[in-house]
mmCIF file of N, CA and C in Angstrom:
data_model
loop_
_atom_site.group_PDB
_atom_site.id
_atom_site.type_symbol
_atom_site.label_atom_id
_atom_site.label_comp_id
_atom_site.label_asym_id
_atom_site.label_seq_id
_atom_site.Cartn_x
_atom_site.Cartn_y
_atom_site.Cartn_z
ATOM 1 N N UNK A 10 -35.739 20.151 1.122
ATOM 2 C CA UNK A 10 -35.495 18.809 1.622
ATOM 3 C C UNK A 10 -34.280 18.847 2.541
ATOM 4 N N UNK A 11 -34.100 18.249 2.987
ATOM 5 C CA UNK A 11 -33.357 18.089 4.672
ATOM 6 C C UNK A 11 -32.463 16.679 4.374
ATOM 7 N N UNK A 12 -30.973 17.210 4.597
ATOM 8 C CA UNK A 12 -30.383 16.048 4.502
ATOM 9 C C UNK A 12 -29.536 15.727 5.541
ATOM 10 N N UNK A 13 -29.090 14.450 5.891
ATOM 11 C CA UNK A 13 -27.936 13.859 6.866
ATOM 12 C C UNK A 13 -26.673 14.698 7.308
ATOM 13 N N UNK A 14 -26.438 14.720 7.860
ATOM 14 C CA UNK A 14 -24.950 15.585 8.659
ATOM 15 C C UNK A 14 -23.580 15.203 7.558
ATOM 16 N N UNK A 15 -23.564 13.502 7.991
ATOM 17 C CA UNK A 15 -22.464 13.365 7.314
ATOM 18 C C UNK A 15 -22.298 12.661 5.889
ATOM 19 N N UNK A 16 -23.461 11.891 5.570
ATOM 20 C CA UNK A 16 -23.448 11.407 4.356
ATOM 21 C C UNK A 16 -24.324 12.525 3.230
ATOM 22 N N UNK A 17 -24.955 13.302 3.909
ATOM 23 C CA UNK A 17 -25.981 13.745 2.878
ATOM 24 C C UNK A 17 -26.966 13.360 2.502
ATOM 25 N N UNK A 18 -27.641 11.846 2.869
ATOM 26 C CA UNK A 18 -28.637 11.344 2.464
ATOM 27 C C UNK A 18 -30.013 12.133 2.974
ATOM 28 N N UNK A 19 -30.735 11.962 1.905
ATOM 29 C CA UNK A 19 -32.104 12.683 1.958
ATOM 30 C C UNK A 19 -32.808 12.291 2.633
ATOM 31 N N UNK A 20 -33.601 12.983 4.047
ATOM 32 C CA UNK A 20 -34.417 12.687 4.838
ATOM 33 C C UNK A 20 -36.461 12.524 4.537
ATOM 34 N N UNK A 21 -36.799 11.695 4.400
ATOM 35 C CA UNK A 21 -37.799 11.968 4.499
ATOM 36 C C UNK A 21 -38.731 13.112 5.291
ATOM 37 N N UNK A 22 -39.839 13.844 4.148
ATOM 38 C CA UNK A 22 -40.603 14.949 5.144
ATOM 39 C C UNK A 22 -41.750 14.201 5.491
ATOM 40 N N UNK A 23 -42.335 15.210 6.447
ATOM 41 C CA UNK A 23 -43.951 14.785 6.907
ATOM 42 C C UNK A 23 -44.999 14.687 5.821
ATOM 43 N N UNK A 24 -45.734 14.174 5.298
ATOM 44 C CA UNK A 24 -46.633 14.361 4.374
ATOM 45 C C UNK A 24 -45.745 14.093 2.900
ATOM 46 N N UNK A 25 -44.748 13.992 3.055
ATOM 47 C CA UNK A 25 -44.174 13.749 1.560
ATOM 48 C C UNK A 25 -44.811 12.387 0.676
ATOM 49 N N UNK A 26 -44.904 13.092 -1.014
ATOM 50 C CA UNK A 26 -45.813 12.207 -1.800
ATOM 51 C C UNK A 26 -44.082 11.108 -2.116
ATOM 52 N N UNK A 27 -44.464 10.192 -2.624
ATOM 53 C CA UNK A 27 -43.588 9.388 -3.531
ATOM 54 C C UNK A 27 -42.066 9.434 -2.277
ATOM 55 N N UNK A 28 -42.713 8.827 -1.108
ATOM 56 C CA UNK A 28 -41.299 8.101 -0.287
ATOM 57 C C UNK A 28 -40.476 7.769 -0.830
ATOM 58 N N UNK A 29 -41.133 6.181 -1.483
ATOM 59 C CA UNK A 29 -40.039 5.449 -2.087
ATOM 60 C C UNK A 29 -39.201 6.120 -2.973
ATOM 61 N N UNK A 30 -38.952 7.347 -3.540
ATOM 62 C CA UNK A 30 -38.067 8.485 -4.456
ATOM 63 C C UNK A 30 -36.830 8.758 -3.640
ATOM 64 N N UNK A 31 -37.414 8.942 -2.511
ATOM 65 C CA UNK A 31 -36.248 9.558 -1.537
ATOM 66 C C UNK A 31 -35.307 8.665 -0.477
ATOM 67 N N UNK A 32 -36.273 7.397 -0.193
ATOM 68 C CA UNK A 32 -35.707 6.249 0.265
ATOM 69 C C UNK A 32 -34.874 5.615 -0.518
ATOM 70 N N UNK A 33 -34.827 5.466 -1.406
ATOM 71 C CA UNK A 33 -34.190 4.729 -2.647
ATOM 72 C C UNK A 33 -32.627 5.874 -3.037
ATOM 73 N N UNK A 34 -33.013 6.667 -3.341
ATOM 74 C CA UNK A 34 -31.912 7.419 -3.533
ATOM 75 C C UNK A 34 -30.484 7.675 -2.351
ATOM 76 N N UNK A 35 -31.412 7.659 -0.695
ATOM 77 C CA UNK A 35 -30.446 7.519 -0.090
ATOM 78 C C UNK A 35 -30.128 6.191 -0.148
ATOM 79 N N UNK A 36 -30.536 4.939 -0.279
ATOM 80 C CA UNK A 36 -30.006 3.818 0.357
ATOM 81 C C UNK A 36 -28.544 3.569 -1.594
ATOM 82 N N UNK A 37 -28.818 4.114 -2.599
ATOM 83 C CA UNK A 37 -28.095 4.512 -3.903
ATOM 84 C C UNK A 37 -27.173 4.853 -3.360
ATOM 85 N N UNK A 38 -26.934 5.765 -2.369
ATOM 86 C CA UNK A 38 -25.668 6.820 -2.078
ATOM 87 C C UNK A 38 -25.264 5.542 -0.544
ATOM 88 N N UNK A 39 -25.680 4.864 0.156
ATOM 89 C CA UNK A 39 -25.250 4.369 1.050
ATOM 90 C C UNK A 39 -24.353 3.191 0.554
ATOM 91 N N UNK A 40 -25.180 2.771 -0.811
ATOM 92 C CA UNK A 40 -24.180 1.394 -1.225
ATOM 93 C C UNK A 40 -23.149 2.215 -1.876
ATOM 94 N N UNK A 41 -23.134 3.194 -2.223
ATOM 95 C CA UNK A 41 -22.023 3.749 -3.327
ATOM 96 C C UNK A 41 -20.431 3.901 -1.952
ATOM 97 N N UNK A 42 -21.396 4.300 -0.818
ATOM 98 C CA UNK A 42 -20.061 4.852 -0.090
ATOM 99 C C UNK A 42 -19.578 4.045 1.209
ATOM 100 N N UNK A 43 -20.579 3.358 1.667
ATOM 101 C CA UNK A 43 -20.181 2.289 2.748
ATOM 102 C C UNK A 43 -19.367 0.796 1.509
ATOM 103 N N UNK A 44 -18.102 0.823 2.582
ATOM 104 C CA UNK A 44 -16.702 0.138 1.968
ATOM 105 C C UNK A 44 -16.933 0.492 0.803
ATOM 106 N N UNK A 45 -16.109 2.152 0.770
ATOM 107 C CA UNK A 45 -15.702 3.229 -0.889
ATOM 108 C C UNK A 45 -14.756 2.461 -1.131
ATOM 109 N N UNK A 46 -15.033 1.865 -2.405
ATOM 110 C CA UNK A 46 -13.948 1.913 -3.564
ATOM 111 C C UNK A 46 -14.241 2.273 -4.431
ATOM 112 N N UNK A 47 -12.700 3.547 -4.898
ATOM 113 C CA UNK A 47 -12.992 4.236 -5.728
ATOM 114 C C UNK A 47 -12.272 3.312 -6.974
ATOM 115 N N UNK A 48 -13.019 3.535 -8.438
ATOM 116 C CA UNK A 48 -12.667 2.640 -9.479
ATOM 117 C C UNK A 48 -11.103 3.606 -10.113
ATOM 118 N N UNK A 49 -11.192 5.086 -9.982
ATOM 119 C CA UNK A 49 -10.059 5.826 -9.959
ATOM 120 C C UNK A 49 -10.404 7.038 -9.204
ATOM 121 N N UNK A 50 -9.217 7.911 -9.274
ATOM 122 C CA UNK A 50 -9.271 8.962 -8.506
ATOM 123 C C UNK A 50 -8.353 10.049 -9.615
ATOM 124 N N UNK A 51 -7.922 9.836 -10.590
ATOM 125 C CA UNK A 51 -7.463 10.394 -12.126
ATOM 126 C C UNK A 51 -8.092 10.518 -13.217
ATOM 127 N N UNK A 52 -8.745 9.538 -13.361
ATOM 128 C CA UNK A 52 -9.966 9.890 -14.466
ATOM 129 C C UNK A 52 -10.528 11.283 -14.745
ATOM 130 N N UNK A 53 -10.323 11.940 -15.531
ATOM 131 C CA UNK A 53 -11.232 13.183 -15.947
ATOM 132 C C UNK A 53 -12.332 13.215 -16.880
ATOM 133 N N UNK A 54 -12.621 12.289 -17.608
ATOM 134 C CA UNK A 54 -13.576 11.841 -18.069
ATOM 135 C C UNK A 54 -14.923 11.100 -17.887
ATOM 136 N N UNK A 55 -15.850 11.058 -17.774
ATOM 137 C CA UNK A 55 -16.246 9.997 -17.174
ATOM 138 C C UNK A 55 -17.062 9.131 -18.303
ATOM 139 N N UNK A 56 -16.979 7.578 -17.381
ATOM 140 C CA UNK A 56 -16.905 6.530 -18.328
ATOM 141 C C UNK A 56 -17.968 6.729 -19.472
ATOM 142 N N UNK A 57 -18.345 6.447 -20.687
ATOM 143 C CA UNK A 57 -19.562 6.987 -21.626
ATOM 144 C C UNK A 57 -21.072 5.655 -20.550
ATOM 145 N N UNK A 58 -20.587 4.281 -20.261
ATOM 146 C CA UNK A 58 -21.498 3.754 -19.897
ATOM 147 C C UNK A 58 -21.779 3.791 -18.232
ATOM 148 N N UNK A 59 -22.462 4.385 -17.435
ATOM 149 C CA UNK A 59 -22.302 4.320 -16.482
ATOM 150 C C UNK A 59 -23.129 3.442 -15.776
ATOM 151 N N UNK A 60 -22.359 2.756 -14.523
ATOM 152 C CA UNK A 60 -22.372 1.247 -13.872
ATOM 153 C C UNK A 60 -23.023 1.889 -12.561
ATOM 154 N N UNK A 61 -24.396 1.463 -12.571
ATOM 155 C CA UNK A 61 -24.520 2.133 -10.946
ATOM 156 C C UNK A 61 -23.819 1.650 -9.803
ATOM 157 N N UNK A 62 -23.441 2.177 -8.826
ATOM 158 C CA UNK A 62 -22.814 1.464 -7.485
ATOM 159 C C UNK A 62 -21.391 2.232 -7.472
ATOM 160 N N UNK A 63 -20.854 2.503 -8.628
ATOM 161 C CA UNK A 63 -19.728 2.538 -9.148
ATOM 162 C C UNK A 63 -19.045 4.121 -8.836
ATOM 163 N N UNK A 64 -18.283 4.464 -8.265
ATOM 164 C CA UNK A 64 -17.932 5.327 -7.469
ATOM 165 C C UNK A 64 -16.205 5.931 -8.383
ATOM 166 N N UNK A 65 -15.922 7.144 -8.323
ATOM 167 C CA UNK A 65 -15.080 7.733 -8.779
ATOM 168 C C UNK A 65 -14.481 9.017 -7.942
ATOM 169 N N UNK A 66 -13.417 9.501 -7.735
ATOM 170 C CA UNK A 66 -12.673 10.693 -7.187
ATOM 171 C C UNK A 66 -12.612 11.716 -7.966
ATOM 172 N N UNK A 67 -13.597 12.738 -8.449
ATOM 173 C CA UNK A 67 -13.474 13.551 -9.640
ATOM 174 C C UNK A 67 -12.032 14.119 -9.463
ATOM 175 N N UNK A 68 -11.198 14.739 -10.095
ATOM 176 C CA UNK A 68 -10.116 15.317 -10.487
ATOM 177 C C UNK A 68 -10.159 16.553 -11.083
ATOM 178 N N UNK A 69 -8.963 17.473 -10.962
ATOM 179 C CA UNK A 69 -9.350 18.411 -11.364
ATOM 180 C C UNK A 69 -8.903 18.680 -12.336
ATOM 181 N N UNK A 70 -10.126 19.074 -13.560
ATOM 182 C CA UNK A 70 -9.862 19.356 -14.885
ATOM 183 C C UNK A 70 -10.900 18.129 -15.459
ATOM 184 N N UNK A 71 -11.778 18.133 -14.040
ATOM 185 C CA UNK A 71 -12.585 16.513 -14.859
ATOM 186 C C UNK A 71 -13.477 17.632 -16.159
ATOM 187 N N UNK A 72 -14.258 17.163 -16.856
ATOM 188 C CA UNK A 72 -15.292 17.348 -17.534
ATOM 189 C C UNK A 72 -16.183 16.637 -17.957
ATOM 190 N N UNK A 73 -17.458 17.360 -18.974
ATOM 191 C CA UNK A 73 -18.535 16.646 -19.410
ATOM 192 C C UNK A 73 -19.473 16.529 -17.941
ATOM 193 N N UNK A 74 -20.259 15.211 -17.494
ATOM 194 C CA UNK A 74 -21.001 15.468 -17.143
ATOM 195 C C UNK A 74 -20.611 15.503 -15.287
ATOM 196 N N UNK A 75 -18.651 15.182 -15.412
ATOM 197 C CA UNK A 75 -18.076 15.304 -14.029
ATOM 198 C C UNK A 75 -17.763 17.164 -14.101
ATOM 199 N N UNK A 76 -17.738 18.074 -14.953
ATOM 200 C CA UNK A 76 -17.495 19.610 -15.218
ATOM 201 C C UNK A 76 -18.176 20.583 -13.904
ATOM 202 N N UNK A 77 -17.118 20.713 -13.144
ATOM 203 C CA UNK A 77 -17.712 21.481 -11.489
ATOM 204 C C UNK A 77 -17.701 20.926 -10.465
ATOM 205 N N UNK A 78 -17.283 19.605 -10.537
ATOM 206 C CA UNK A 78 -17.378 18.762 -9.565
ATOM 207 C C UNK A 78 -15.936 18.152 -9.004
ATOM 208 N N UNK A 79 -14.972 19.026 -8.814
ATOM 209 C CA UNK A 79 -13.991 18.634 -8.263
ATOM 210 C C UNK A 79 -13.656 18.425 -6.700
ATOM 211 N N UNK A 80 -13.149 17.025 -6.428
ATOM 212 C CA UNK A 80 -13.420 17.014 -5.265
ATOM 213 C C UNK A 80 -14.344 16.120 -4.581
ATOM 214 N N UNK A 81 -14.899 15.986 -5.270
ATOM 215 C CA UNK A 81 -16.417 15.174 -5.099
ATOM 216 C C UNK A 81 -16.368 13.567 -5.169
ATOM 217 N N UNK A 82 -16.967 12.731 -5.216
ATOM 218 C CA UNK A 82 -16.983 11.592 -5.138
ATOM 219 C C UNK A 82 -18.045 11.530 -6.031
ATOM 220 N N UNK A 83 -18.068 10.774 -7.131
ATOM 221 C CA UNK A 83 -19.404 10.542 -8.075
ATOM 222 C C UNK A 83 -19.354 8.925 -7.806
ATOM 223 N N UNK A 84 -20.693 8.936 -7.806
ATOM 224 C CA UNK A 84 -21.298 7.538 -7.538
ATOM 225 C C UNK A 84 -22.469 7.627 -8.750
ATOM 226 N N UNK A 85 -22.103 6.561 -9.445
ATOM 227 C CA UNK A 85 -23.115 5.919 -10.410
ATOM 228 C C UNK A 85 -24.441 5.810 -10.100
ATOM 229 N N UNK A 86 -25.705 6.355 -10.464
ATOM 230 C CA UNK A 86 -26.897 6.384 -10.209
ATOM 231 C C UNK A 86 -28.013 6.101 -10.719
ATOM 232 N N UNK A 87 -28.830 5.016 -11.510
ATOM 233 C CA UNK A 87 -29.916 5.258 -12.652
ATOM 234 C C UNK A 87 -29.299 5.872 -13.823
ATOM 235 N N UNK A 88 -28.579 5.840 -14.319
ATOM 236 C CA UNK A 88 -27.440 6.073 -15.542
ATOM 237 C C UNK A 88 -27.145 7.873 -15.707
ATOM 238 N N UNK A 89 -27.040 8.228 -14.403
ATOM 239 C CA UNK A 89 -26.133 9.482 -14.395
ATOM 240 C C UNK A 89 -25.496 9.220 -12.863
ATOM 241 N N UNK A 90 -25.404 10.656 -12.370
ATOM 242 C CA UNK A 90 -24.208 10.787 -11.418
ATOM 243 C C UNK A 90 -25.063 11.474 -9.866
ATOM 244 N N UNK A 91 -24.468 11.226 -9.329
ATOM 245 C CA UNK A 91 -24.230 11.430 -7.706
ATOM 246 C C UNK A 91 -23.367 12.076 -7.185
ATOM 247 N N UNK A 92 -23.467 12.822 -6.614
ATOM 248 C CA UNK A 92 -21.933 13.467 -6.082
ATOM 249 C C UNK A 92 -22.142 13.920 -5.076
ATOM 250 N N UNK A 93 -21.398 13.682 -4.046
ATOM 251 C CA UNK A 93 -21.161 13.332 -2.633
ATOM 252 C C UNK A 93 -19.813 14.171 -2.102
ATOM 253 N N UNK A 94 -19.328 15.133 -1.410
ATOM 254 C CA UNK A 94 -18.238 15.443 -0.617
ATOM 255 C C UNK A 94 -17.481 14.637 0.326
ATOM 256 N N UNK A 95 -16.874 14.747 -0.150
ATOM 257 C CA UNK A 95 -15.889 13.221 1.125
ATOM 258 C C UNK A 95 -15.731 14.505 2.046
ATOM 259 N N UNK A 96 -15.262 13.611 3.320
ATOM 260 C CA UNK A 96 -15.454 14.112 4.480
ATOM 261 C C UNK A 96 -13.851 13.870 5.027
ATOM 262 N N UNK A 97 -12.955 14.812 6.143
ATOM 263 C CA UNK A 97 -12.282 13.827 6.307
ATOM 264 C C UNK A 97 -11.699 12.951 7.195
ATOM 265 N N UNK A 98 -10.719 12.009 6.794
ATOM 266 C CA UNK A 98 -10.853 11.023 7.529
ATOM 267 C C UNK A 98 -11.463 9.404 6.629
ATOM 268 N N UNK A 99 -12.151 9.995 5.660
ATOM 269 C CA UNK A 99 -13.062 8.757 5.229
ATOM 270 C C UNK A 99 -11.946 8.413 4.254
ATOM 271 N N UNK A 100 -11.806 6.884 4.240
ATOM 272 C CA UNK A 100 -11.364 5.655 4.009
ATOM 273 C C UNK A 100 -11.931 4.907 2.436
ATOM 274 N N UNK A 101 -10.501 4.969 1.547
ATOM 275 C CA UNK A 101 -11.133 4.062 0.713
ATOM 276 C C UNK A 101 -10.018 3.034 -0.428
ATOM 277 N N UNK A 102 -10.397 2.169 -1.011
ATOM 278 C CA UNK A 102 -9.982 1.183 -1.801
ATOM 279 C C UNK A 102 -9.340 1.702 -3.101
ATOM 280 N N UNK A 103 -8.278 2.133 -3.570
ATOM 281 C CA UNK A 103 -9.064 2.630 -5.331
ATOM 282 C C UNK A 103 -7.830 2.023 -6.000
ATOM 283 N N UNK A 104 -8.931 1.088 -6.764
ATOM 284 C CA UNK A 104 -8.686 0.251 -7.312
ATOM 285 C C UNK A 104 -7.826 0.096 -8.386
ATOM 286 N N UNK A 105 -7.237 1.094 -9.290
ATOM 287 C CA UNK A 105 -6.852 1.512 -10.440
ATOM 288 C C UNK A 105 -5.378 1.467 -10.023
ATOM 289 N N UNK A 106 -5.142 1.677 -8.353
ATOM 290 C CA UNK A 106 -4.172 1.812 -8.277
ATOM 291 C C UNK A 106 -3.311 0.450 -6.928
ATOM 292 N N UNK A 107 -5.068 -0.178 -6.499
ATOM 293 C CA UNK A 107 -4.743 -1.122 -5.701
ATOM 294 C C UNK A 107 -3.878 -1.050 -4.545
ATOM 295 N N UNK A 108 -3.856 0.055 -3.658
ATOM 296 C CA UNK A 108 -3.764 0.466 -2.322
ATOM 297 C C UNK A 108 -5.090 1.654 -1.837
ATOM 298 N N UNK A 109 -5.148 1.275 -0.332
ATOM 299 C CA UNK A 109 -5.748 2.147 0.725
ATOM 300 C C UNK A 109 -5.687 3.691 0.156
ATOM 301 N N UNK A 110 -6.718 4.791 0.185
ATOM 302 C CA UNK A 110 -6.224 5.635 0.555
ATOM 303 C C UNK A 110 -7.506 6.393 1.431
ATOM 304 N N UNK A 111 -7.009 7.615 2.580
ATOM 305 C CA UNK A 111 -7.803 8.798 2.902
ATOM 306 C C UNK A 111 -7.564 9.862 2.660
ATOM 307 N N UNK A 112 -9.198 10.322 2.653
ATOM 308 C CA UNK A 112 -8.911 11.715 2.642
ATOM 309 C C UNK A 112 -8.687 12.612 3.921
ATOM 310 N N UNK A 113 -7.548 13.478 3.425
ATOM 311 C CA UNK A 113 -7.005 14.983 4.470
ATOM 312 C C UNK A 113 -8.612 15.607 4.617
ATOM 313 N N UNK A 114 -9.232 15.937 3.577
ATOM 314 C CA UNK A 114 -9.997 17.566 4.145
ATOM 315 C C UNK A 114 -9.966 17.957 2.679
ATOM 316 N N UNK A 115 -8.611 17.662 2.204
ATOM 317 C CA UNK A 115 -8.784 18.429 0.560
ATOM 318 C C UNK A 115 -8.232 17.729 -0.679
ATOM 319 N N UNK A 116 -7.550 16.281 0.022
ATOM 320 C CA UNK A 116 -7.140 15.384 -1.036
ATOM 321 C C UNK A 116 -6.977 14.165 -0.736
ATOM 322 N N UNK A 117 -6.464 12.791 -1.543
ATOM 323 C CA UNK A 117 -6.477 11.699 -1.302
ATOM 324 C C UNK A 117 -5.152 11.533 -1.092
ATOM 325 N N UNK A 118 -4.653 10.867 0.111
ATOM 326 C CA UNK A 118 -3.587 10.516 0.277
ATOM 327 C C UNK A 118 -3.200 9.041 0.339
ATOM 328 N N UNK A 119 -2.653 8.626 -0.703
ATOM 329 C CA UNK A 119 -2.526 6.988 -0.840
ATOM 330 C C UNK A 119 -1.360 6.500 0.010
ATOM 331 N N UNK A 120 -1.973 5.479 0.191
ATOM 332 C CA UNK A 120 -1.371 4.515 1.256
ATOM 333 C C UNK A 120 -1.262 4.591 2.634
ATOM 334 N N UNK A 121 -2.577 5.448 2.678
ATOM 335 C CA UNK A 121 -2.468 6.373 4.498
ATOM 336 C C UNK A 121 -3.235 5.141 4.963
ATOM 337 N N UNK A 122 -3.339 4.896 6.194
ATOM 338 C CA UNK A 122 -5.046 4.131 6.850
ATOM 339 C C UNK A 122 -5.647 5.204 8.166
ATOM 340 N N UNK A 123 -4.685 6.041 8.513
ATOM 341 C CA UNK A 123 -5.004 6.769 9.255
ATOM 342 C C UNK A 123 -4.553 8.014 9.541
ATOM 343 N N UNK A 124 -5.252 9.500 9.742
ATOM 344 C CA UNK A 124 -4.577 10.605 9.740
ATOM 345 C C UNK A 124 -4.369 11.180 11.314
ATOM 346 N N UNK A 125 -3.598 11.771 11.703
ATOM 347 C CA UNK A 125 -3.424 13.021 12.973
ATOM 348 C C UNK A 125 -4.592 13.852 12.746
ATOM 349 N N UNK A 126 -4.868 15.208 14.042
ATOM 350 C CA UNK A 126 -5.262 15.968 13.775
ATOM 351 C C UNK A 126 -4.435 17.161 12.825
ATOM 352 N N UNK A 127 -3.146 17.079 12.490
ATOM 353 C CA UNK A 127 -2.413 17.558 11.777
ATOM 354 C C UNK A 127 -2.035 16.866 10.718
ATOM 355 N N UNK A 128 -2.771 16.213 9.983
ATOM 356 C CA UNK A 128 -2.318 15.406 8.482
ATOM 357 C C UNK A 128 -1.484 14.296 8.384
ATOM 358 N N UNK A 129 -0.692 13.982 9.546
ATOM 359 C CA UNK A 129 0.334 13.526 9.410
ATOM 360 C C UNK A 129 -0.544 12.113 9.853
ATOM 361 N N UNK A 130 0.489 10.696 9.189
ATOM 362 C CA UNK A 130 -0.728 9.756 9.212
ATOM 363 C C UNK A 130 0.348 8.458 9.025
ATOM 364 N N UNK A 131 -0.380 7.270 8.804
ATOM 365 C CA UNK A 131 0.046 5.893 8.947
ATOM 366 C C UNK A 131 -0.141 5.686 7.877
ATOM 367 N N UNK A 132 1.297 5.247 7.141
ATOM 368 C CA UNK A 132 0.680 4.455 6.046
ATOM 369 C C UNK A 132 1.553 2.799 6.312
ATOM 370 N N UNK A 133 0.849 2.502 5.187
ATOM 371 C CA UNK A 133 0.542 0.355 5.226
ATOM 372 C C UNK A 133 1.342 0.074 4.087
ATOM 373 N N UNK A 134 2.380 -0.281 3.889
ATOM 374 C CA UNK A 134 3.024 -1.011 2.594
ATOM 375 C C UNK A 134 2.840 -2.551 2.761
ATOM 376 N N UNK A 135 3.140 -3.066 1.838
ATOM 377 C CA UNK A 135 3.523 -4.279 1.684
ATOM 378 C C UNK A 135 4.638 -4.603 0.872
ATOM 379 N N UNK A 136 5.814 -5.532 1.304
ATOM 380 C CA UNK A 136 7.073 -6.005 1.350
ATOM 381 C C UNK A 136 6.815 -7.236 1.016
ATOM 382 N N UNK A 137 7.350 -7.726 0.155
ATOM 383 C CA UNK A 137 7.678 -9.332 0.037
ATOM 384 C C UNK A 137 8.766 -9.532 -0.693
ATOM 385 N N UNK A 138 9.634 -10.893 -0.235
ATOM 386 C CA UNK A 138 10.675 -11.048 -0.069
ATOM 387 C C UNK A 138 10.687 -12.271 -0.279
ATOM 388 N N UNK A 139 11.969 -12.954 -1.648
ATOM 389 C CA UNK A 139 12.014 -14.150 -2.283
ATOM 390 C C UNK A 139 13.342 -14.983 -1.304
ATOM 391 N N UNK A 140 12.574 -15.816 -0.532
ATOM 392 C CA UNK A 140 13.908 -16.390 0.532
ATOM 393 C C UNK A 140 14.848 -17.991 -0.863
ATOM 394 N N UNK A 141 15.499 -17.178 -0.510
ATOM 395 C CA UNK A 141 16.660 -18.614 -1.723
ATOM 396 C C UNK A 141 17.296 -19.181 -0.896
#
């Protein structure tokens, strides 16, 4: 089977039985990663109930059914897992910690919105300030 450049999604073949298998699974991985938010990016466990849609930053030292998958992006699927390579550059929400972050190439860098071709990048704070 033949997949996408940058997302990975599964291409339909010529003559292939049961489309809807392969249509469905990519459009699974499109909601998981168009506007990523990750629910954490520390977690080594993964949750016992899994929420499809629901997207995670495996870590390293994850285990169980995240065990090999460091690096990866797991996205909730029909009540197992997905796992996807972030790319980089790609942009995301994570939530656990409630700032922006991207990925370099080999890790998440929080509070970036944008990188150089050399890593070096923009990040976004927010300041607020009690006027008396």
């Amino acid at each position: 089977m033949s997949n996408t450049t940058q997302l990975g999604l599964p291409l339909v073949q010529a003559a292939q039985a049961q489309k809807h298998v392969t249509v469905n699974e990519a459009l699974m991985r499109l909601d998981g990663l168009v506007q990523l938010v990750l629910v954490s990016k520390t977690l080594t466990v993964p949750p016992v109930a899994v929420v499809d849609g629901s997207c995670y930053a495996v870590p390293v030292g994850a285990v169980n059914a995240w065990s090999g998958q460091e690096g990866a992006i797991a996205i909730g699927a029909n009540g197992g897992w997905d796992f996807v390579a972030p790319q980089r550059g790609w942009r995301a929400f994570v939530a656990d910690e409630g700032e922006a972050a991207v990925f370099d190439g080999a890790d998440w860098r929080d509070g970036f919105v944008t990188l150089s071709p050399h890593n070096a990048g923009m990040a976004m704070r927010v300041v607020e300030a009690d006027h008396v």
